[in-house]
PDB file of C-alpha atoms in Angstrom:
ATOM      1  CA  UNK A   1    -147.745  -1.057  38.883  1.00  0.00           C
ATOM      2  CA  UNK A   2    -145.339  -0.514  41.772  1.00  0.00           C
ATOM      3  CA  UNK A   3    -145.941   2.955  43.979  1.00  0.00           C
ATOM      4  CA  UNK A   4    -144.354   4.316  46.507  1.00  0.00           C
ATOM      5  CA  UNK A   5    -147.087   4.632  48.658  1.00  0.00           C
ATOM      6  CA  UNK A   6    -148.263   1.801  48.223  1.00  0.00           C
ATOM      7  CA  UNK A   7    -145.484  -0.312  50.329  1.00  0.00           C
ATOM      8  CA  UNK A   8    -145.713  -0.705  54.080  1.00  0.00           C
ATOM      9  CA  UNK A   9    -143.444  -2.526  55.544  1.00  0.00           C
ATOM     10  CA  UNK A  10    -144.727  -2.136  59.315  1.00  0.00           C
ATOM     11  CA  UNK A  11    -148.052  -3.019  59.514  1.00  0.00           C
ATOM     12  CA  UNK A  12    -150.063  -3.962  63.203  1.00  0.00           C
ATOM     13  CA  UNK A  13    -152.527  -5.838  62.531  1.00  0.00           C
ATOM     14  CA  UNK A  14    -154.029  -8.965  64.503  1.00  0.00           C
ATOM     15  CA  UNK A  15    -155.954 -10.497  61.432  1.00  0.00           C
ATOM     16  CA  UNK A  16    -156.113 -11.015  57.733  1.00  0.00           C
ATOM     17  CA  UNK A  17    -159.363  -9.182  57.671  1.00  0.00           C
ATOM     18  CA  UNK A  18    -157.752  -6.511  59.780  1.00  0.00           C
ATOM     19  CA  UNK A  19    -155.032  -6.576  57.109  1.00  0.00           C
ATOM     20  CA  UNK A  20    -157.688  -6.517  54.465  1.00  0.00           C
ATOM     21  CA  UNK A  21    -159.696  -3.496  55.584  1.00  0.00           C
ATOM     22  CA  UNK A  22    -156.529  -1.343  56.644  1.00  0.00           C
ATOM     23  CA  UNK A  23    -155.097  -1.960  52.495  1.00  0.00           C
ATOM     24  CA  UNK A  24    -158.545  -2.029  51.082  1.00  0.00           C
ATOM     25  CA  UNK A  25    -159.180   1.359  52.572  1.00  0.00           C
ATOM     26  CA  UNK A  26    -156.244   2.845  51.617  1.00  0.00           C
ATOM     27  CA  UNK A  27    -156.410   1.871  48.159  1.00  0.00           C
ATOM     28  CA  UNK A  28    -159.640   3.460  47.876  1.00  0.00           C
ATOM     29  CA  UNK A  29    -158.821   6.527  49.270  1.00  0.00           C
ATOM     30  CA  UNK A  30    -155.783   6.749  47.015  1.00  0.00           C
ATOM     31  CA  UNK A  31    -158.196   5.688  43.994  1.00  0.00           C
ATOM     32  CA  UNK A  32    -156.767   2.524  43.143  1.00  0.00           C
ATOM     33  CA  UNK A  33    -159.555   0.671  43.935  1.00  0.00           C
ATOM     34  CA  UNK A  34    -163.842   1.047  44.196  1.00  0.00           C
ATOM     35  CA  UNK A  35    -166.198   0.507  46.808  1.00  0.00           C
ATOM     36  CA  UNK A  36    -167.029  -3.339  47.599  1.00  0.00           C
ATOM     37  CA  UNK A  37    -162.752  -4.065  47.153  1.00  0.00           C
ATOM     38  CA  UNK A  38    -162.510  -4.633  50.987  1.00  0.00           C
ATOM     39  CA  UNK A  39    -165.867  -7.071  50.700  1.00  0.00           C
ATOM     40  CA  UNK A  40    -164.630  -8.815  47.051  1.00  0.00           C
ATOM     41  CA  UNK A  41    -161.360  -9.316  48.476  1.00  0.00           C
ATOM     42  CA  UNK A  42    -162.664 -11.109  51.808  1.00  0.00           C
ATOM     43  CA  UNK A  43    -165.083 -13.458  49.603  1.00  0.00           C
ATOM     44  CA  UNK A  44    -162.520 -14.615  47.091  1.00  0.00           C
ATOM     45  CA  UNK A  45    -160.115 -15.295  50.008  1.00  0.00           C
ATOM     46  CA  UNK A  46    -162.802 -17.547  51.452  1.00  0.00           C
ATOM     47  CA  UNK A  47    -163.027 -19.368  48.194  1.00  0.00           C
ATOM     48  CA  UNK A  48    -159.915 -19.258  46.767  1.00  0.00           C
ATOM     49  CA  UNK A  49    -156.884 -18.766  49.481  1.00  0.00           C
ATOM     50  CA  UNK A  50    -153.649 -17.024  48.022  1.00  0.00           C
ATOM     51  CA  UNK A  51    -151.268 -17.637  50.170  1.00  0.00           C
ATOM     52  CA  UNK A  52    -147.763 -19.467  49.040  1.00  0.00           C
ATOM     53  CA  UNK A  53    -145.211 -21.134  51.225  1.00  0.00           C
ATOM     54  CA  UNK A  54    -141.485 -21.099  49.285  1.00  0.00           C
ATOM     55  CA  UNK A  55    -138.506 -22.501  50.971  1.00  0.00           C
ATOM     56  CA  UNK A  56    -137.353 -19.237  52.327  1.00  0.00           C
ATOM     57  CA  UNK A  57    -140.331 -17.243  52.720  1.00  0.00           C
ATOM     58  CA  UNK A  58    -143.870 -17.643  53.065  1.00  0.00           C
ATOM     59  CA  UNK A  59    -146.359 -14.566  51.501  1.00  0.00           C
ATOM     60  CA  UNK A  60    -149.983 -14.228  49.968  1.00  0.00           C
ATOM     61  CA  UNK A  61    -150.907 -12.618  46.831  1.00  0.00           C
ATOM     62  CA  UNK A  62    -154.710 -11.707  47.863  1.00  0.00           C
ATOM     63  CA  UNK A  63    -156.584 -10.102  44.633  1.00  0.00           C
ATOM     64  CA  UNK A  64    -160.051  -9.063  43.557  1.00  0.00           C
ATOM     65  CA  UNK A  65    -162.217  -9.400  40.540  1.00  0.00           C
ATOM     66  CA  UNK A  66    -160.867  -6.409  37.841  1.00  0.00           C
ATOM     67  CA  UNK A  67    -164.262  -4.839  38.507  1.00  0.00           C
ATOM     68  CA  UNK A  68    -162.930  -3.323  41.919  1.00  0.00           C
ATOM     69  CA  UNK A  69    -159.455  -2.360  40.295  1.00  0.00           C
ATOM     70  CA  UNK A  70    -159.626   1.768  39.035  1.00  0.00           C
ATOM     71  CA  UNK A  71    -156.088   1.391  37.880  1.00  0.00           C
ATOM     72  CA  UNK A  72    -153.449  -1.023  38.212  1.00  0.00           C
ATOM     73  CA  UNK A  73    -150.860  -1.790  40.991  1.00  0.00           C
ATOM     74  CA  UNK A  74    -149.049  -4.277  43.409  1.00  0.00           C
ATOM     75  CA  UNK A  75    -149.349  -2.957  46.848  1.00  0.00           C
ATOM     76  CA  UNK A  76    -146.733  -4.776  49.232  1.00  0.00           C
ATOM     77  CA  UNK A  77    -147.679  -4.991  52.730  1.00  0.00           C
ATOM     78  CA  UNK A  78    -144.842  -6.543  55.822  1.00  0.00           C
ATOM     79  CA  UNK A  79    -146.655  -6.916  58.755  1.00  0.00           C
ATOM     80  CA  UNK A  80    -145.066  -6.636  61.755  1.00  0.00           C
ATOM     81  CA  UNK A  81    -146.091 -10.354  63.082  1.00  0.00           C
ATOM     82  CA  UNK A  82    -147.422 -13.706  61.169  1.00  0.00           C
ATOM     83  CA  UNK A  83    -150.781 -13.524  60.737  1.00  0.00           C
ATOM     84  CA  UNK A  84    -152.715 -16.747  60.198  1.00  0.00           C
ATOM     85  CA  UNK A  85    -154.015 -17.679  56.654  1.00  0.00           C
ATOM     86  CA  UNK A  86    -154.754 -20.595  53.865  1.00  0.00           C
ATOM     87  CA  UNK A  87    -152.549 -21.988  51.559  1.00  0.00           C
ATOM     88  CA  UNK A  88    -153.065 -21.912  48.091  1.00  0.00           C
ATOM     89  CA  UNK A  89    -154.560 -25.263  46.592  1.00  0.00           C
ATOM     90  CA  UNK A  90    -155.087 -27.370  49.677  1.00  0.00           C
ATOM     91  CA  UNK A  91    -156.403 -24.897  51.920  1.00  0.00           C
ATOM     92  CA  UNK A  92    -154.148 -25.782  55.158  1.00  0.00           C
ATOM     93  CA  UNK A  93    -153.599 -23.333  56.973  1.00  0.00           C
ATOM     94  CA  UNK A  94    -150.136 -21.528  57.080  1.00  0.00           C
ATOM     95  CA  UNK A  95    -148.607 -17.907  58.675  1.00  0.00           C
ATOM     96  CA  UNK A  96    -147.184 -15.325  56.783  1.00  0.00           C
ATOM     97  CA  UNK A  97    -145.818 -11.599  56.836  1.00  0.00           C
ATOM     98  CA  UNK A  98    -145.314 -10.709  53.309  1.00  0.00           C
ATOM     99  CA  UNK A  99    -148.408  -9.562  51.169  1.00  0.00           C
ATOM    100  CA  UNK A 100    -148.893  -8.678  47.407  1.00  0.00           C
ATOM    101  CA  UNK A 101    -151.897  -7.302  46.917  1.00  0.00           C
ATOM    102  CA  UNK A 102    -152.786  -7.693  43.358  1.00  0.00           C
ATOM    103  CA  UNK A 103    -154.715  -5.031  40.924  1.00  0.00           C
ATOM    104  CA  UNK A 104    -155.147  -5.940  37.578  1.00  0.00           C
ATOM    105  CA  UNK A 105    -157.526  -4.024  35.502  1.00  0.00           C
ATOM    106  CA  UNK A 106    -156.608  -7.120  32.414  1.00  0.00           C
ATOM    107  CA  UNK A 107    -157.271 -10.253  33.610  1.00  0.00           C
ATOM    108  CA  UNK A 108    -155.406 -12.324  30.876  1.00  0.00           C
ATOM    109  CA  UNK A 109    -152.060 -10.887  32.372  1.00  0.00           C
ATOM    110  CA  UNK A 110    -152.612 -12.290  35.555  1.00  0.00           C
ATOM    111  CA  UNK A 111    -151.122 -15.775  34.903  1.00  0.00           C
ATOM    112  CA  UNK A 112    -147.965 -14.290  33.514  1.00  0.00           C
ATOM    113  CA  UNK A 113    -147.569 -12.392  36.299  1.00  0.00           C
ATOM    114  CA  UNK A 114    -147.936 -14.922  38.654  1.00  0.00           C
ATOM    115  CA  UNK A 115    -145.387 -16.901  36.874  1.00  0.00           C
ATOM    116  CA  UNK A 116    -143.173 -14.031  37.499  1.00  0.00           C
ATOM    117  CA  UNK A 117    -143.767 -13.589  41.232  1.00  0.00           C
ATOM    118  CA  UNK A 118    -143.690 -17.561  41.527  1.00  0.00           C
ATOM    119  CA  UNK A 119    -140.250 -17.357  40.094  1.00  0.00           C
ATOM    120  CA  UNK A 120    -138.857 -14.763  42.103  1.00  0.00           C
ATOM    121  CA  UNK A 121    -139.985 -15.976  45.384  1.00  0.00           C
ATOM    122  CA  UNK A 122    -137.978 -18.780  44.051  1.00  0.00           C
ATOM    123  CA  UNK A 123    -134.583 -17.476  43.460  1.00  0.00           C
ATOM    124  CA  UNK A 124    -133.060 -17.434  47.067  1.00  0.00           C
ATOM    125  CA  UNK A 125    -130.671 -14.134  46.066  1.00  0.00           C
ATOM    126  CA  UNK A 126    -134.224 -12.258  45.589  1.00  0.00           C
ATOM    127  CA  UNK A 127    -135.712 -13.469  48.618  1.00  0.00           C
ATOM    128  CA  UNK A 128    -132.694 -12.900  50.691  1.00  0.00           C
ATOM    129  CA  UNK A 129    -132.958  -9.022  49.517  1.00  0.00           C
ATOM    130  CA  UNK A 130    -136.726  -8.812  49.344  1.00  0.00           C
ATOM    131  CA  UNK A 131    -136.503  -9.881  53.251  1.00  0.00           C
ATOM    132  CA  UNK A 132    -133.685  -7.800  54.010  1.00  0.00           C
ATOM    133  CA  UNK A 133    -134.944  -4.129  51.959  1.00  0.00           C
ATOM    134  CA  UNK A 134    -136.323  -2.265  55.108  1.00  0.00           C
ATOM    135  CA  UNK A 135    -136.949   1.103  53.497  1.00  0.00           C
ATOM    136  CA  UNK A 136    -139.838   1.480  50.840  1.00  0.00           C
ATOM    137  CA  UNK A 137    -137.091   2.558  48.476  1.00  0.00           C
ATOM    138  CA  UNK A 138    -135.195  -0.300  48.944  1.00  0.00           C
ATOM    139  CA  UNK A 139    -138.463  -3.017  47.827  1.00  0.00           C
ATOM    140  CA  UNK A 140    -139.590  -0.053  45.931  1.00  0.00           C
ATOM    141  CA  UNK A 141    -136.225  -0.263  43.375  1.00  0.00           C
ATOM    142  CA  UNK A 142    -135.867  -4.288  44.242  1.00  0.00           C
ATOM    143  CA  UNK A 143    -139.522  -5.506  43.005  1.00  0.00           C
ATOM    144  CA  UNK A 144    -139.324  -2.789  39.812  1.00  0.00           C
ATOM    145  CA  UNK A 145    -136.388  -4.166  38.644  1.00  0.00           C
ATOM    146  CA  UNK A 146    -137.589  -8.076  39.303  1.00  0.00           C
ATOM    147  CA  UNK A 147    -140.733  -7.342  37.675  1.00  0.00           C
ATOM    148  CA  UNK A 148    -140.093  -4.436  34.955  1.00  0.00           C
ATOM    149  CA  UNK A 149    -142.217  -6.049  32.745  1.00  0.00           C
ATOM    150  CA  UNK A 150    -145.478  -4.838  34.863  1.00  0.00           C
TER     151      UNK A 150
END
């Protein structure tokens, strides 16, 4: 589920949305994704914010309906500043720079994999080297090996 290119860890962007439409597009050029991702992926945002705040690191884990998903992947987005967003459950709102956009084509594996990324984000030795990998090799060999299950 992890691709090379689907990391970027410099992204300029002002705005979720902005964020949104710049990953959105790219995953449908690269055929990860259909047309109506971008707009599925603003809606359930609206309605159901993803974004987490763990002691050392705060990140969002935006996803659409498996309908938009042509195959499956993680793409991980860094932006280059916080952007503003909601929090998961309550809704306040909270910054982050760390993005996992989530494809899943089989909806029952989502909660497992959730666990998995709630765990990580956890474990201060991950989160220390997740913030630290600068290269897309370096997240790209850091995330497989967290989450080789996927």
């Amino acid at each position: 589920m992890f691709y090379q290119n689907l990391i970027d860890l410099n992204i300029s962007v002002e705005t979720e949305e902005e964020l949104f439409d710049l990953v959105g597009s790219r995953l449908i050029k690269l055929d990860f994704a259909n047309l109506g991702y971008i707009a599925n992926l603003e809606k359930r945002e609206i309605s159901y914010p993803t974004g987490l705040k763990f002691s050392n690191i705060s990140l969002a884990l935006p996803h659409v309906d498996p309908q938009y998903v042509k195959q499956p992947f993680i793409y991980i987005a860094r932006t280059t500043e916080n952007l503003v967003l909601k929090q998961m459950g309550d809704c306040s709102e909270m910054t982050a720079q760390n993005f996992l956009f989530l494809g899943l084509k089989n909806g029952e594996k989502q909660p497992e994999l959730l666990a998995q990324i709630m765990s990580a984000f956890q474990n201060t030795e991950f989160v220390n080297n997740y913030k630290n990998a600068n290269t897309v090799n370096s997240i790209l060999e850091l995330t497989k090996k967290q989450f080789r299950r996927f």
